[in-house]
Coordinates of C-alpha atoms in Angstrom, one line a residue:
M274 CA 11.1 57.3 5.8
N275 CA 13.3 55.4 8.1
N276 CA 16.5 57.0 9.3
L277 CA 19.0 54.4 10.0
V278 CA 22.2 55.2 11.6
S279 CA 25.4 53.1 10.6
V280 CA 28.6 53.3 12.4
P281 CA 31.7 53.1 10.2
K282 CA 35.0 51.8 11.5
N283 CA 36.3 55.2 12.4
G284 CA 33.5 55.5 14.8
S285 CA 31.7 58.6 13.5
L286 CA 28.0 58.6 13.2
V287 CA 26.6 59.0 9.6
K288 CA 22.9 59.3 8.9
T289 CA 21.4 57.5 5.9
D290 CA 18.1 57.2 4.3
S291 CA 18.9 53.9 2.9
D292 CA 17.0 50.6 3.7
T293 CA 19.7 48.5 2.2
N294 CA 22.0 48.5 5.2
F295 CA 19.9 46.9 7.8
P296 CA 16.1 45.6 7.8
T297 CA 13.7 47.5 10.2
W298 CA 12.4 45.7 13.1
S299 CA 9.0 45.6 11.5
N300 CA 10.4 44.1 8.3
W301 CA 12.5 41.5 10.2
L302 CA 9.5 40.5 12.1
D303 CA 7.2 40.3 8.9
E304 CA 10.1 38.2 7.5
I305 CA 9.8 35.7 10.4
F306 CA 6.2 35.4 10.8
N307 CA 4.9 35.6 7.4
R308 CA 7.1 33.1 5.7
D309 CA 5.9 29.7 5.0
L310 CA 6.4 27.3 7.9
P311 CA 8.2 24.1 7.1
S312 CA 5.8 21.3 6.1
V313 CA 6.6 19.3 9.2
F314 CA 4.5 21.9 11.2
N315 CA 1.8 21.5 8.9
S316 CA 1.6 17.9 8.6
N317 CA 0.1 15.0 10.7
F318 CA 3.0 13.6 12.9
N319 CA 1.5 10.2 13.0
T320 CA 0.9 8.5 9.7
G321 CA 0.2 11.3 7.5
M322 CA -3.6 10.8 7.7
T323 CA -5.3 14.0 7.0
L324 CA -8.8 15.3 7.5
P325 CA -10.9 13.6 4.8
K326 CA -12.6 15.7 2.0
V327 CA -16.4 15.7 2.0
N328 CA -19.1 16.4 -0.5
I329 CA -22.5 17.2 0.5
K330 CA -25.3 17.2 -2.0
E331 CA -28.9 18.0 -1.4
T332 CA -31.6 16.5 -3.8
A333 CA -35.3 16.9 -3.4
D334 CA -35.8 14.3 -0.9
A335 CA -32.4 13.8 0.8
Y336 CA -28.9 15.0 1.7
L337 CA -26.0 13.0 0.6
V338 CA -22.6 12.9 2.3
E339 CA -19.6 11.4 0.4
M340 CA -16.5 11.2 2.1
A341 CA -13.3 10.0 0.6
V342 CA -11.3 7.7 3.2
P343 CA -9.4 4.9 1.3
G344 CA -7.5 2.1 2.8
L345 CA -10.0 1.7 5.9
K346 CA -12.7 -0.9 6.5
K347 CA -16.4 -0.6 7.5
S348 CA -15.6 -1.6 11.1
D349 CA -13.1 1.1 11.4
F350 CA -15.8 3.9 11.4
N351 CA -17.9 5.3 14.2
I352 CA -21.0 7.3 12.9
D353 CA -23.2 8.7 15.7
I354 CA -26.1 11.0 15.8
D355 CA -26.7 13.3 19.1
N356 CA -28.6 16.3 19.2
Q357 CA -28.9 16.9 15.4
V358 CA -25.1 16.5 15.0
L359 CA -23.9 13.8 12.8
S360 CA -20.3 12.7 14.1
I361 CA -17.9 10.5 11.5
S362 CA -14.8 9.3 13.3
T363 CA -12.2 6.5 13.1
E364 CA -9.3 5.4 15.1
K365 CA -6.7 3.1 13.7
S366 CA -3.4 2.0 15.4
E367 CA -1.0 -0.4 13.9
E368 CA 2.0 -2.3 15.3
N369 CA 4.6 -4.2 13.2
E370 CA 7.6 -6.1 14.6
Q371 CA 10.5 -7.6 12.6
K372 CA 12.9 -9.8 14.4
G373 CA 16.3 -10.7 12.7
E374 CA 19.4 -12.3 14.0
N375 CA 20.9 -9.3 15.4
Y376 CA 18.1 -6.9 15.5
T377 CA 14.4 -6.2 16.6
R378 CA 12.5 -3.5 14.8
R379 CA 9.1 -2.3 16.1
E380 CA 7.1 0.5 14.6
F381 CA 3.8 1.9 16.1
G382 CA 1.4 3.9 13.9
Y383 CA -1.7 5.8 15.2
S384 CA -4.2 7.7 12.9
S385 CA -7.6 9.2 13.6
F386 CA -10.0 11.8 12.6
K387 CA -13.5 13.2 13.5
R388 CA -15.7 15.3 11.4
T389 CA -19.0 16.7 12.7
F390 CA -22.1 18.1 10.9
S391 CA -25.0 20.0 12.4
L392 CA -28.2 18.5 10.5
P393 CA -31.2 20.6 9.6
E394 CA -34.4 19.7 11.6
T395 CA -35.8 18.5 8.2
V396 CA -33.7 15.3 8.3
E397 CA -35.5 12.1 9.4
E398 CA -32.9 10.7 11.8
D399 CA -34.4 7.1 12.1
K400 CA -34.0 6.5 8.4
I401 CA -30.1 7.5 8.1
K402 CA -28.1 4.9 6.1
A403 CA -24.6 4.4 5.5
S404 CA -22.3 2.5 3.1
Y405 CA -18.6 1.9 2.5
N406 CA -17.3 0.8 -0.9
E407 CA -14.0 1.2 -2.4
G408 CA -12.7 4.0 -0.4
L409 CA -16.0 6.0 -0.5
L410 CA -18.1 6.5 2.6
N411 CA -21.8 7.4 1.7
I412 CA -24.3 8.7 4.0
H413 CA -27.8 8.9 3.1
L414 CA -29.9 11.5 5.2
P415 CA -33.5 11.3 4.1
K416 CA -35.7 14.5 4.6
K417 CA -39.0 14.3 6.5
E418 CA -42.0 14.4 4.2
E419 CA -43.1 17.8 5.0
A420 CA -39.5 19.2 4.0
K421 CA -39.4 17.4 0.6
Q422 CA -39.7 19.6 -2.2
K423 CA -42.9 19.5 -4.2
P424 CA -43.1 19.5 -7.8
A425 CA -44.0 22.9 -9.5
R426 CA -47.8 22.9 -10.6
K427 CA -49.9 25.6 -12.5
I428 CA -52.4 27.6 -10.8
Q429 CA -55.6 28.4 -12.6
I430 CA -57.1 31.9 -12.5
S431 CA -60.9 31.9 -11.8

């Protein structure tokens, strides 16, 4: 229980057990640090491009990576493999200029992202393929032959 001291107009000290007069320091600090920050601190300052969402699916003979990245072209992507790390990145800059009788307006925009994934040793790096269609980047990561899932078989007892 907190004991707060309030000073009335006549100057005498009166003890109170009430938390209604003033918040405690810890309550005040909690209020500052635990409240939601304005969205301007959470958003991308450039053009609003956020880190794209990725779905990864494993099948018997491959891993499939799907990334939703609408509004880009195939030439905007850089896909690299180095030391069993798959990197997918893009950088895009735009510059627009409008001229009128009494004004010139220039706007610059820049957006980029980079996603990296550690690949298992079972991926056959030489046979990786990527495609981009209607805002969806697909990367096919085939498994090595020895890592492919074998079908179940029945074993006879002798």
